[in-house]
Coordinates of C-alpha atoms in Angstrom, one line a residue:
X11 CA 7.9 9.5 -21.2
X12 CA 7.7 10.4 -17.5
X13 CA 9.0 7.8 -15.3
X14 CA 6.5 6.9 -12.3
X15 CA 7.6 7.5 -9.2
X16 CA 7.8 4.5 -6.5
X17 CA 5.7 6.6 -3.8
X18 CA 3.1 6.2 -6.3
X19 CA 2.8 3.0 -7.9
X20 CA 4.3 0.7 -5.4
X21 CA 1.2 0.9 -2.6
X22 CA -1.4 1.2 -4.9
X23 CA -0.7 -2.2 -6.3
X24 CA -0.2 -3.1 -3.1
X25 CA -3.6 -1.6 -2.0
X26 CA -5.5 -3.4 -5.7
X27 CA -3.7 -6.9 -4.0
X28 CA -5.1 -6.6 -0.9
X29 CA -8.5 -5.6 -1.8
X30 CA -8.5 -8.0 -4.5
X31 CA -7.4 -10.8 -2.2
X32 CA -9.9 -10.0 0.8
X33 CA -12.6 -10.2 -1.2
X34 CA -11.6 -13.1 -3.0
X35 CA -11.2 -14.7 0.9
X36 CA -14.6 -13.3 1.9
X37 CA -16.8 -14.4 -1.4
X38 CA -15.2 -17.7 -0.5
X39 CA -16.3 -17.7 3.2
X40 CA -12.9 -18.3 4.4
X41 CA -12.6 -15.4 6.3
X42 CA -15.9 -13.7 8.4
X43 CA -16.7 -10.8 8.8
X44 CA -15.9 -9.8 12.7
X45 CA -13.8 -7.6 14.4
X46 CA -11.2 -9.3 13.9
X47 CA -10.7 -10.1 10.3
X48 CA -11.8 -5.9 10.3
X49 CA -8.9 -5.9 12.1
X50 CA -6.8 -7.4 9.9
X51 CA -7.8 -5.4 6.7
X52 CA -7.6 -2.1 8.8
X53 CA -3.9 -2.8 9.8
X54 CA -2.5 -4.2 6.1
X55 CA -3.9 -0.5 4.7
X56 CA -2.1 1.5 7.5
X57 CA 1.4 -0.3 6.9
X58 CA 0.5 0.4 3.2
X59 CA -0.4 4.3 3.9
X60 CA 3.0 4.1 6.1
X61 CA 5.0 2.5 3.1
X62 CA 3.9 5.3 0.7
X63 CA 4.7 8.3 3.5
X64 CA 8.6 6.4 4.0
X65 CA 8.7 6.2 -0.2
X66 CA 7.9 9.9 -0.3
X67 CA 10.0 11.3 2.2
X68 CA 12.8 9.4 0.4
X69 CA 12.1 10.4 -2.7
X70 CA 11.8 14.4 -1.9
X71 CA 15.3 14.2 0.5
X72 CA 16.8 13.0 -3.0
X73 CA 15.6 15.3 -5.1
X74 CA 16.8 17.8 -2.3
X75 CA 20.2 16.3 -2.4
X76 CA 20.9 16.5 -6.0
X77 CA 22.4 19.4 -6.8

């Protein structure tokens, strides 16, 4: 079985949580929707679309490393 690489799987849970948990916060009303809060979400989807660019260059300079 082909291990999953961490590039791949770590952000996209990441991504499910925070989706998962905004909506939770906005069904519940504890969070409105204004520019803001848009903010907010907007921001915690870049740092996760800049953790899976660092995981990936990482992971290709140690494949290139290996001999």
């Amino acid at each position: 079985m082909k291990r999953s690489r961490r590039s791949t799987w770590l952000p996209a849970a990441l991504a499910l949580y925070l989706t998962v948990s905004y909506v939770w916060l906005y069904v519940n009303g504890s969070i409105p929707l204004d520019a803001r809060s848009v903010a907010l979400v907007g921001l915690s989807y870049a740092l996760v679309a800049c953790l899976w660019w660092v995981n990936r260059r990482r992971e290709r300079a140690g494949k290139n490393d290996k001999p």
